[in-house]
Short mmCIF file of C-alpha atoms and ligand atoms in Angstrom, two decimals:
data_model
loop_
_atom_site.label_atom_id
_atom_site.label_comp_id
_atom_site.label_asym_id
_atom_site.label_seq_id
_atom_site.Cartn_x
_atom_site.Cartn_y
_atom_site.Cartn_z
CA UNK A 155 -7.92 -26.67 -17.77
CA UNK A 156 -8.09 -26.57 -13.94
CA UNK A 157 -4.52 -28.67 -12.83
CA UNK A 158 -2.72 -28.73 -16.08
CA UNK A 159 0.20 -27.08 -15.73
CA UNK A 160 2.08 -25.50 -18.04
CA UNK A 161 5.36 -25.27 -19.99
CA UNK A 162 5.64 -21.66 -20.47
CA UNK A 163 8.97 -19.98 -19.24
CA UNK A 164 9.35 -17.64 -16.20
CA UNK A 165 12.11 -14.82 -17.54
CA UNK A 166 13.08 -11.66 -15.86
CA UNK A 167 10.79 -8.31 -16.55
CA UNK A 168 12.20 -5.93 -19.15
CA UNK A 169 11.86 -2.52 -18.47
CA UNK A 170 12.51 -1.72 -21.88
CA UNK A 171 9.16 -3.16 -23.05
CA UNK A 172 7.52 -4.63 -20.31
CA UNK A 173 5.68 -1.92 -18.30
CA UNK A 174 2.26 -1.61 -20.94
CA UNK A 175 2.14 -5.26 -20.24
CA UNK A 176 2.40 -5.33 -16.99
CA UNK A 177 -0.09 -2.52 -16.25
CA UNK A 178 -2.68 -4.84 -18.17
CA UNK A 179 -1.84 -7.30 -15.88
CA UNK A 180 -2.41 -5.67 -13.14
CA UNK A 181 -5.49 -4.30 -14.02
CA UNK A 182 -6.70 -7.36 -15.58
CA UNK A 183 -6.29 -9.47 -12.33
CA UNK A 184 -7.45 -6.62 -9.75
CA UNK A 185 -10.70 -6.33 -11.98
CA UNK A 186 -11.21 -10.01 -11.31
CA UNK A 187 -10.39 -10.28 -7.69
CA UNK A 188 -12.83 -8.78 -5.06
CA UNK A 189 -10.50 -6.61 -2.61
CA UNK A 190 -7.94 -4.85 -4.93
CA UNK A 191 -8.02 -1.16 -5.80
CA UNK A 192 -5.30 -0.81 -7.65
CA UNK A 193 -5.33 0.03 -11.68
CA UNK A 194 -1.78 1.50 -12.24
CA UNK A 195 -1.20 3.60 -15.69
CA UNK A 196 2.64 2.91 -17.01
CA UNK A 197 3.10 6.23 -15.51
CA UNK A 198 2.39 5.67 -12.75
CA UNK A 199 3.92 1.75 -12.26
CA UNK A 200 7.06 3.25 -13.48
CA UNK A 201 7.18 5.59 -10.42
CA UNK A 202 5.78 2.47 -8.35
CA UNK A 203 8.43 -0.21 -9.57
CA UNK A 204 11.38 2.86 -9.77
CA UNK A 205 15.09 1.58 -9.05
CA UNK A 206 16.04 1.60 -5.48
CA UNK A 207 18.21 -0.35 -2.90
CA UNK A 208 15.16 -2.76 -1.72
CA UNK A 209 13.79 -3.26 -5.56
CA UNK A 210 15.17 -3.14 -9.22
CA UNK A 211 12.11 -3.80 -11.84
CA UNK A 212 15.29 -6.02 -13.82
CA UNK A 213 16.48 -8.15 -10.96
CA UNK A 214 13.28 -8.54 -9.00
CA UNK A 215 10.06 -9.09 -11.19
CA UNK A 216 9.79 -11.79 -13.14
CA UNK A 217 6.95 -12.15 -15.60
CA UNK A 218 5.32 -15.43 -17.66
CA UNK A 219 4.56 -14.48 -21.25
CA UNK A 220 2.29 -15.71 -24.01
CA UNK A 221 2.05 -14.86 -27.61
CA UNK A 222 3.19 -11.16 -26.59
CA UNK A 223 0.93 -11.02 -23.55
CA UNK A 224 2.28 -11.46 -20.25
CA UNK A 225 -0.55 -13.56 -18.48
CA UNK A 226 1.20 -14.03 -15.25
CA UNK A 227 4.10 -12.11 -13.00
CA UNK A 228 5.66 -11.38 -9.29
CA UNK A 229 7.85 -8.66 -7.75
CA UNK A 230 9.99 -9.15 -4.70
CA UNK A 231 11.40 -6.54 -2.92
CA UNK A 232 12.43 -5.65 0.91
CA UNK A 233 12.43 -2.97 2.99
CA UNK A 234 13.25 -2.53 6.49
CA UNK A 235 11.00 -2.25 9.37
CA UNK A 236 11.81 -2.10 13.54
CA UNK A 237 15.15 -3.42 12.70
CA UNK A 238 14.37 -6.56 10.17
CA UNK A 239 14.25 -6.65 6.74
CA UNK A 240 11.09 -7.92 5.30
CA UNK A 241 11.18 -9.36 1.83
CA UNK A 242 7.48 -8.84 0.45
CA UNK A 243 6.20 -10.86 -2.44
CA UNK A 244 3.19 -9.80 -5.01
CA UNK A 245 2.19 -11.89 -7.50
CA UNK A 246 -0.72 -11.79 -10.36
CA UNK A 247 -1.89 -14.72 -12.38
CA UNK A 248 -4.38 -13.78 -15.39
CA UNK A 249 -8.13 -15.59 -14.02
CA UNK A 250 -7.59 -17.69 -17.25
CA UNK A 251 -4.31 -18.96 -15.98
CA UNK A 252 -5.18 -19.98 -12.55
CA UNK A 253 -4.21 -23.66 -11.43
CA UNK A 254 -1.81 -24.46 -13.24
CA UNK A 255 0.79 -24.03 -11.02
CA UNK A 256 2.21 -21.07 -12.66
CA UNK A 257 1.64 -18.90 -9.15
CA UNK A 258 3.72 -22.05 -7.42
CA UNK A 259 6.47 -21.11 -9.71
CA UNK A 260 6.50 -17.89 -9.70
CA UNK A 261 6.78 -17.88 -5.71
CA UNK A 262 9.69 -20.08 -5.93
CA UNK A 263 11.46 -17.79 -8.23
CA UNK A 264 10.86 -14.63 -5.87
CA UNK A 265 12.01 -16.73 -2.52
CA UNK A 266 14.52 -17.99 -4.39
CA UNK A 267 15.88 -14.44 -5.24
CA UNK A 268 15.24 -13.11 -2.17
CA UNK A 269 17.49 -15.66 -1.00
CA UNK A 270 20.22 -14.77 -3.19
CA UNK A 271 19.91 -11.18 -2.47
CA UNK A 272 21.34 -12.09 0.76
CA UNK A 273 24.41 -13.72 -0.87
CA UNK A 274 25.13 -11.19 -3.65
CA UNK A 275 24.52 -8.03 -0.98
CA UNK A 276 21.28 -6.23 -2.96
CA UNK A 277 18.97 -7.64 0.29
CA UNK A 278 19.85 -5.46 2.71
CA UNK A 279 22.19 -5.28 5.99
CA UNK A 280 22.96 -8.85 6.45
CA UNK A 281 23.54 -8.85 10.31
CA UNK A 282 19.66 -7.79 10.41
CA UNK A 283 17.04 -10.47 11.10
CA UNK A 284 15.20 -11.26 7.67
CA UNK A 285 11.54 -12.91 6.99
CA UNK A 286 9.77 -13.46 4.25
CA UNK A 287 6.45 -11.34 3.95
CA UNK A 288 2.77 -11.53 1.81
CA UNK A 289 -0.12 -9.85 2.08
CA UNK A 290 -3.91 -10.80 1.06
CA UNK A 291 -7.78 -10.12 1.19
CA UNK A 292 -8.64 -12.30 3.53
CA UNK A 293 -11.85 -12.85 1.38
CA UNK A 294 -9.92 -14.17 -1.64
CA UNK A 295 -10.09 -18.09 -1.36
CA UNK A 296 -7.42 -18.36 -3.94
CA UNK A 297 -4.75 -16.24 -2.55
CA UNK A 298 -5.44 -17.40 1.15
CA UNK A 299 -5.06 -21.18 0.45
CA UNK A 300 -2.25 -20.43 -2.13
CA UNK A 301 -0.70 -18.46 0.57
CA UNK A 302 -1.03 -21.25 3.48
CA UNK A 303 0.29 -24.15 0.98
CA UNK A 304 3.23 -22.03 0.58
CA UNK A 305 3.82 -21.85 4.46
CA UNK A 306 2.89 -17.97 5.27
CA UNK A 307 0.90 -17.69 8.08
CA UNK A 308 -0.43 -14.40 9.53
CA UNK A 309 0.86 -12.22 12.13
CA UNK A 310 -1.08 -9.26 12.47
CA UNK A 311 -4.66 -7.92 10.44
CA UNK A 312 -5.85 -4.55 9.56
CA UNK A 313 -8.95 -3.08 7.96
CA UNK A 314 -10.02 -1.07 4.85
CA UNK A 315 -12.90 1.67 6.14
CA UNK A 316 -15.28 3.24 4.48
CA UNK A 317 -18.07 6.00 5.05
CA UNK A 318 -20.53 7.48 2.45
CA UNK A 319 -20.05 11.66 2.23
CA UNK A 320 -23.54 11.84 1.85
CA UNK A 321 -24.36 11.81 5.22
CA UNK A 322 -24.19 14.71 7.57
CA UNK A 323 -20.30 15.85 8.71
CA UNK A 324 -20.44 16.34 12.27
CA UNK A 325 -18.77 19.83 13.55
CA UNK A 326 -15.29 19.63 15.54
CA UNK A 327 -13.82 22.08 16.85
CA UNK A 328 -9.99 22.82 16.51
CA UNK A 329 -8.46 22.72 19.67
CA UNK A 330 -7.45 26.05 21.25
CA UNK A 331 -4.07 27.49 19.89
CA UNK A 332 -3.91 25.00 16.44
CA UNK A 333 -4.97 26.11 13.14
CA UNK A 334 -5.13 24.88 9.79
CA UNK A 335 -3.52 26.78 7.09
CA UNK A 336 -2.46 25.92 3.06
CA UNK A 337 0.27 23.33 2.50
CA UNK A 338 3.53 24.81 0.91
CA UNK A 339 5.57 22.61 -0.95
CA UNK A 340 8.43 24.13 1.47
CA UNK A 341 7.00 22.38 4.52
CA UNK A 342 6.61 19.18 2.59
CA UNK A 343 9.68 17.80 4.55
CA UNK A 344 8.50 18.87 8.20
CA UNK A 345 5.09 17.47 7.59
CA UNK A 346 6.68 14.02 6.64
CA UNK A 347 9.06 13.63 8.92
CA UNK A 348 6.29 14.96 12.06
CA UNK A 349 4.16 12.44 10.40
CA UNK A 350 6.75 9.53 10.28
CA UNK A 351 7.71 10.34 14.21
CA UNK A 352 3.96 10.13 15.19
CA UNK A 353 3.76 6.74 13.26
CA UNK A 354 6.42 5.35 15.41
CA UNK A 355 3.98 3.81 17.94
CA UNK A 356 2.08 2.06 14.85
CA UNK A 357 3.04 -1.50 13.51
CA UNK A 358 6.48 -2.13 11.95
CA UNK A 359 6.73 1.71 11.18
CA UNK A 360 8.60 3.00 8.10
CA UNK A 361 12.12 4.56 8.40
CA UNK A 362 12.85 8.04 8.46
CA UNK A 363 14.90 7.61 5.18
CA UNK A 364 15.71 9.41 1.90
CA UNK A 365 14.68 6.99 0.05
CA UNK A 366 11.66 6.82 1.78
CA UNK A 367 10.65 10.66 1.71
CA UNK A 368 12.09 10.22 -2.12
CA UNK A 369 9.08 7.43 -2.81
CA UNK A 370 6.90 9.63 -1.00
CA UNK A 371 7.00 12.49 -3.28
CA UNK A 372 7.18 11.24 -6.18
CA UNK A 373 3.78 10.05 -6.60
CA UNK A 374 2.49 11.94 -9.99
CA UNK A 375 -1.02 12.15 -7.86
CA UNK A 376 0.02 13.46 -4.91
CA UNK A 377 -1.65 16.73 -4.58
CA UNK A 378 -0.82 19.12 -1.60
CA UNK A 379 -3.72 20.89 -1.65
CA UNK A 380 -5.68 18.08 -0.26
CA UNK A 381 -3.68 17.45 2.97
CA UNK A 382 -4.72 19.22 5.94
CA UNK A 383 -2.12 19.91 8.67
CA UNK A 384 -2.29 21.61 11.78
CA UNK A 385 0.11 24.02 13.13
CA UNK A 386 1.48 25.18 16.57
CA UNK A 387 3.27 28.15 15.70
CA UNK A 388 5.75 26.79 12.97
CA UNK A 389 5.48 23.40 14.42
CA UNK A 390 3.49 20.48 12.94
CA UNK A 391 0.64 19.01 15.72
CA UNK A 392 -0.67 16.47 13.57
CA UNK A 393 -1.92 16.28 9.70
CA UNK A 394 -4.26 14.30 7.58
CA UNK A 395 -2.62 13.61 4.39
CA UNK A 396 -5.70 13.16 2.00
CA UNK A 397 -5.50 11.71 -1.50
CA UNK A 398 -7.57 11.34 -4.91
CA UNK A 399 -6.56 8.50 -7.26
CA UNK A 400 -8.84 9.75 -10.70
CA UNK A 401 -7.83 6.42 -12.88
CA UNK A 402 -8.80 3.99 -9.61
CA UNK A 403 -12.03 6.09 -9.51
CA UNK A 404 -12.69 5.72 -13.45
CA UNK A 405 -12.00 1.82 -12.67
CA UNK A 406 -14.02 1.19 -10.15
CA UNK A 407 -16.96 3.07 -11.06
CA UNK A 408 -16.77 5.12 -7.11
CA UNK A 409 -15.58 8.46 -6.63
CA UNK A 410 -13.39 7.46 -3.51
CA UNK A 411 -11.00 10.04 -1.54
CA UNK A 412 -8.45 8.62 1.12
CA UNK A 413 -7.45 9.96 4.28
CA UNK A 414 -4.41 8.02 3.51
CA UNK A 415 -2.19 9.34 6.91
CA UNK A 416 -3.77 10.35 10.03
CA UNK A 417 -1.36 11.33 12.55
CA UNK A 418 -1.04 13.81 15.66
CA UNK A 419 2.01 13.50 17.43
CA UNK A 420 2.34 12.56 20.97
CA UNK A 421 2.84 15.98 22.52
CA UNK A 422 -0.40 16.83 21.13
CA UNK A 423 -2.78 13.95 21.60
CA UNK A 424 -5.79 13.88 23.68
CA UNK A 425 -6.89 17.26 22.67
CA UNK A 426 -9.13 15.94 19.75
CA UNK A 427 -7.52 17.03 16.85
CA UNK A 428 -7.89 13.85 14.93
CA UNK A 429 -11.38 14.65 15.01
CA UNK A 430 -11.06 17.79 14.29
CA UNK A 431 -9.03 17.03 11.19
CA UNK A 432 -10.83 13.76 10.22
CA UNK A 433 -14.27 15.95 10.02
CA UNK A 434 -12.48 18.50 7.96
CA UNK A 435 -11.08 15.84 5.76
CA UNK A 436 -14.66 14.50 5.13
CA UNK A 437 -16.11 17.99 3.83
CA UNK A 438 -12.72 19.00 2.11
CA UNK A 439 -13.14 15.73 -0.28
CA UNK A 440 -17.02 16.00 -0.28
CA UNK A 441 -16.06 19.45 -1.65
CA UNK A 442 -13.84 17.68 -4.17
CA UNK A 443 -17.07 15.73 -5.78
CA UNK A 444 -16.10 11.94 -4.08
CA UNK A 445 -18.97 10.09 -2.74
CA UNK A 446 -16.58 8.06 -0.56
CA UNK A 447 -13.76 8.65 1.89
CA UNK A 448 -12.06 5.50 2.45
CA UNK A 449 -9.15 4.45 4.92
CA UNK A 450 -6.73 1.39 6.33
CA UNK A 451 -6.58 0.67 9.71
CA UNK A 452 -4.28 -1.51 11.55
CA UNK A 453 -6.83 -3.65 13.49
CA UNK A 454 -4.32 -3.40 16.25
CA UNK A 455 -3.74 0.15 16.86
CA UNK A 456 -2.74 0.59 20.07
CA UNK A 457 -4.05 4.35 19.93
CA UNK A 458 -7.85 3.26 19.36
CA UNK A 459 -7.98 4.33 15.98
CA UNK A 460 -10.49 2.25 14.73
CA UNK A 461 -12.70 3.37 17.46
CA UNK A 462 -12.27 7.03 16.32
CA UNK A 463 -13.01 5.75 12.64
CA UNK A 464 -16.24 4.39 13.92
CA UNK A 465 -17.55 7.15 15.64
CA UNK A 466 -17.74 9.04 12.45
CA UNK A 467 -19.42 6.24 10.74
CA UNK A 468 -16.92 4.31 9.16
CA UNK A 469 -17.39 1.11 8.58
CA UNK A 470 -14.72 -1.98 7.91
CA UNK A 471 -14.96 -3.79 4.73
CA UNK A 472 -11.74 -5.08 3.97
CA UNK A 473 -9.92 -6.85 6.06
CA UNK A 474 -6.18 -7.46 5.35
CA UNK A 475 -3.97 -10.14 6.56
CA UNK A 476 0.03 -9.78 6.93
CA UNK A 477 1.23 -13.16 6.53
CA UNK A 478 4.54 -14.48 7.05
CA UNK A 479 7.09 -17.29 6.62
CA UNK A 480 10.87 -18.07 7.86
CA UNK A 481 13.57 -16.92 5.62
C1 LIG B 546 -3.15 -16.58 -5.70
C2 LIG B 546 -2.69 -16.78 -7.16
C3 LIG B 546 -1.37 -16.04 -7.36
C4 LIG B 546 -2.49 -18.29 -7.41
O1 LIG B 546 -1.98 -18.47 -8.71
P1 LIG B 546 -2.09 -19.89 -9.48
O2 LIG B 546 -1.18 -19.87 -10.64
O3 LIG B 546 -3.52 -20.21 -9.72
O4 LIG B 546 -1.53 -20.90 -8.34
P2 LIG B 546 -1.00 -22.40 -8.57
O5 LIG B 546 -1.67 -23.03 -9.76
O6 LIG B 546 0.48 -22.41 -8.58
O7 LIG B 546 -1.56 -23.08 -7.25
C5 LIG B 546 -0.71 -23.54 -6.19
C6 LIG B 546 -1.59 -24.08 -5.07
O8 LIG B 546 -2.30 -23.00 -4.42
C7 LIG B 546 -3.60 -23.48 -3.96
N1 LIG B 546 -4.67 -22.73 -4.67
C8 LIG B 546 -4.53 -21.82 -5.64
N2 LIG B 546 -5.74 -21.32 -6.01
C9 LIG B 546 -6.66 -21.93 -5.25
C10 LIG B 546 -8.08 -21.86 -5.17
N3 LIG B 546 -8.80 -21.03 -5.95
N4 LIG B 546 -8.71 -22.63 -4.25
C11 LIG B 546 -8.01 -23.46 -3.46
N5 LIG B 546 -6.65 -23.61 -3.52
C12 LIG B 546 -5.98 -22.83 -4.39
C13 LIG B 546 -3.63 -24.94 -4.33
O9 LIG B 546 -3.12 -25.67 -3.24
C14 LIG B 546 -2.69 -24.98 -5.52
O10 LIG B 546 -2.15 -26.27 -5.75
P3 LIG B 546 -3.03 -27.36 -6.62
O11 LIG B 546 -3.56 -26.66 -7.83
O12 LIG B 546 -1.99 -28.41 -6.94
O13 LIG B 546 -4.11 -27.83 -5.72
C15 LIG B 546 -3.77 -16.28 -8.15
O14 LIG B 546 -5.04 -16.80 -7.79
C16 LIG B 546 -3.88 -14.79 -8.22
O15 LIG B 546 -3.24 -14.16 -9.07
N6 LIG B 546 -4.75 -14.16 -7.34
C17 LIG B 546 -4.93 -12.71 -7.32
C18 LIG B 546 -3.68 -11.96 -6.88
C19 LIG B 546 -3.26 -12.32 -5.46
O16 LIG B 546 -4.04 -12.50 -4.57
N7 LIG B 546 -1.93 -12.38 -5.25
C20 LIG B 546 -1.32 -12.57 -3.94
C21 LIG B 546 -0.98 -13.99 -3.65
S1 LIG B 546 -0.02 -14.07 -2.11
#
């Protein structure tokens, strides 16, 4: 069927009915393609595609249905980063689907509403600079050339890490006059915002924002107990905020735990207390039963991150393009 396209209708996602669907879409195309983690429940796409300024599940997604199964869809939505706005695009087409030009169409749907965010005032502050933004596997043949046909071309790359708990966890030392103590959901707040300030020397950081912290905690697995800050005083040094997604681990088969945010802010860097809380990160979700701690890396870091990943045997085997394109 490879090049016949098809006369099936694009139409706006429902979010009356649409979320079981999409969730098998999801699923169904990550399964296929190499490089993607990600097997939402409708729980937990709900709390992913919840209404906010950058991204309404009604106005943004649009989805391709047939006989009651939606086989193909795409979500645009922006957010802004070092003073742009950056209108990102995601789009899945069903293996069975594929070449047919329904991903073409789709595209042109999300640009095109992107574009008309702009006009109706849903898209952002308008006096802002604006691009259009996509990111892939840079593995995947499909999305890559689908990608460059469309004109996005990429600007910066970063790495998915990984490193076996099965092998010895070296022993770092805290540094003198920091200690680790239990996460309370009062200090929730002060942990973020200490760990959005240190991420202000990493690329295109996230806002400070409500509805920022609001996204943050709201994820149904985000479990406290896991993240391991250190303190000086009643001030936050620098935390590793670790994570355990159970449905991606019954997906994939691989018990995987993610030091999803490593961060020590400026005042205290150079004392080794990402090691020191990287090591303690790798026992803590040994402890927990995974086989795997996992992480993403901007291959860029200007703080040598990678390098620090490396030395405790991490190895790359992702790698992640950001790709962009003109508004
Ligand atoms: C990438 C993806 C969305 C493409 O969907 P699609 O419906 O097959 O794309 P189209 O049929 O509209 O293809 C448009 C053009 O992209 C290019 N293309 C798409 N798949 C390709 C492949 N496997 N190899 C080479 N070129 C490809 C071709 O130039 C194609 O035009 P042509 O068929 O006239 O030659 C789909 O493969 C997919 O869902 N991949 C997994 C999810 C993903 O990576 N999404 C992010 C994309 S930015």
């Amino acid at each position: 069927m490879t090049g016949t396209s098809v006369a099936l209708e694009l139409r706006p996602f429902e979010p009356g009915r649409d979320f079981p669907g999409a969730v098998d879409l999801i699923s169904d195309t990550n399964a296929h393609d190499a490089g993607q983690d990600w097997y939402p429940t409708v729980e937990s796409l709900m709390m992913e595609w919840a209404v906010r300024p950058g991204f309404d599940p009604a106005r943004d997604a649009v989805v391709v249905e047939d006989e009651g199964r939606i086989v193909a869809g795409g979500t645009m939505d922006w957010r802004e980063r070092a003073g742009r706005i950056i209108h990102s695009s995601t789009i899945w087409v069903l293996p069975e689907w594929r070449r047919r030009g329904l991903g073409r169409r789709i595209l042109a749907w999300l640009e095109a509403r992107a574009r008309a965010s702009l006009l109706d005032g849903t898209g952002g502050p308008p006096e802002l600079p604006h691009v259009l933004n996509a990111g892939i596997e840079t593995s995947n043949i499909a999305s890559a050339a689908f990608a460059a046909g469309a004109g996005y071309a990429p600007v910066r790359y970063g790495f998915q890490m990984r490193r076996p708990l099965d092998l010895p966890i070296p022993d770092v030392p805290m540094p003198a006059g920091l200690e680790v103590r239990p996460v309370e959901p009062a200090q929730i707040r002060a942990i973020w915002e200490a760990d959005s300030e240190a991420f202000q020397d990493h690329f295109e950081p996230r806002a400070p924002t409500e509805a920022e912290f609001e996204r943050f905690t709201a994820d149904p697995d985000c479990d406290i107990s896991l993240w391991l800050v250190a303190w000086d005083g009643d001030e936050v040094a620098g935390s590793v905020l670790n994570g355990i997604y159970p449905h991606e681990n019954a997906a994939t088969g691989i018990e995987m735990g993610w030091l999803d945010h490593v961060s020590v802010r400026r005042q205290w860097r150079g004392r080794g207390l990402a090691k020191a809380l990287i090591v303690r990160s790798l026992a803590l979700l040994r402890e927990r039963g995974m086989e795997m701690a996992v992480l993403g890396v901007d291959a860029e870091n200007p703080t040598g991150a990678l390098q620090v990943y490396e030395g405790f045997g991490f190895r790359p085997y992702r790698r992640w393009a950001t790709l962009r394109k003109p508004f």
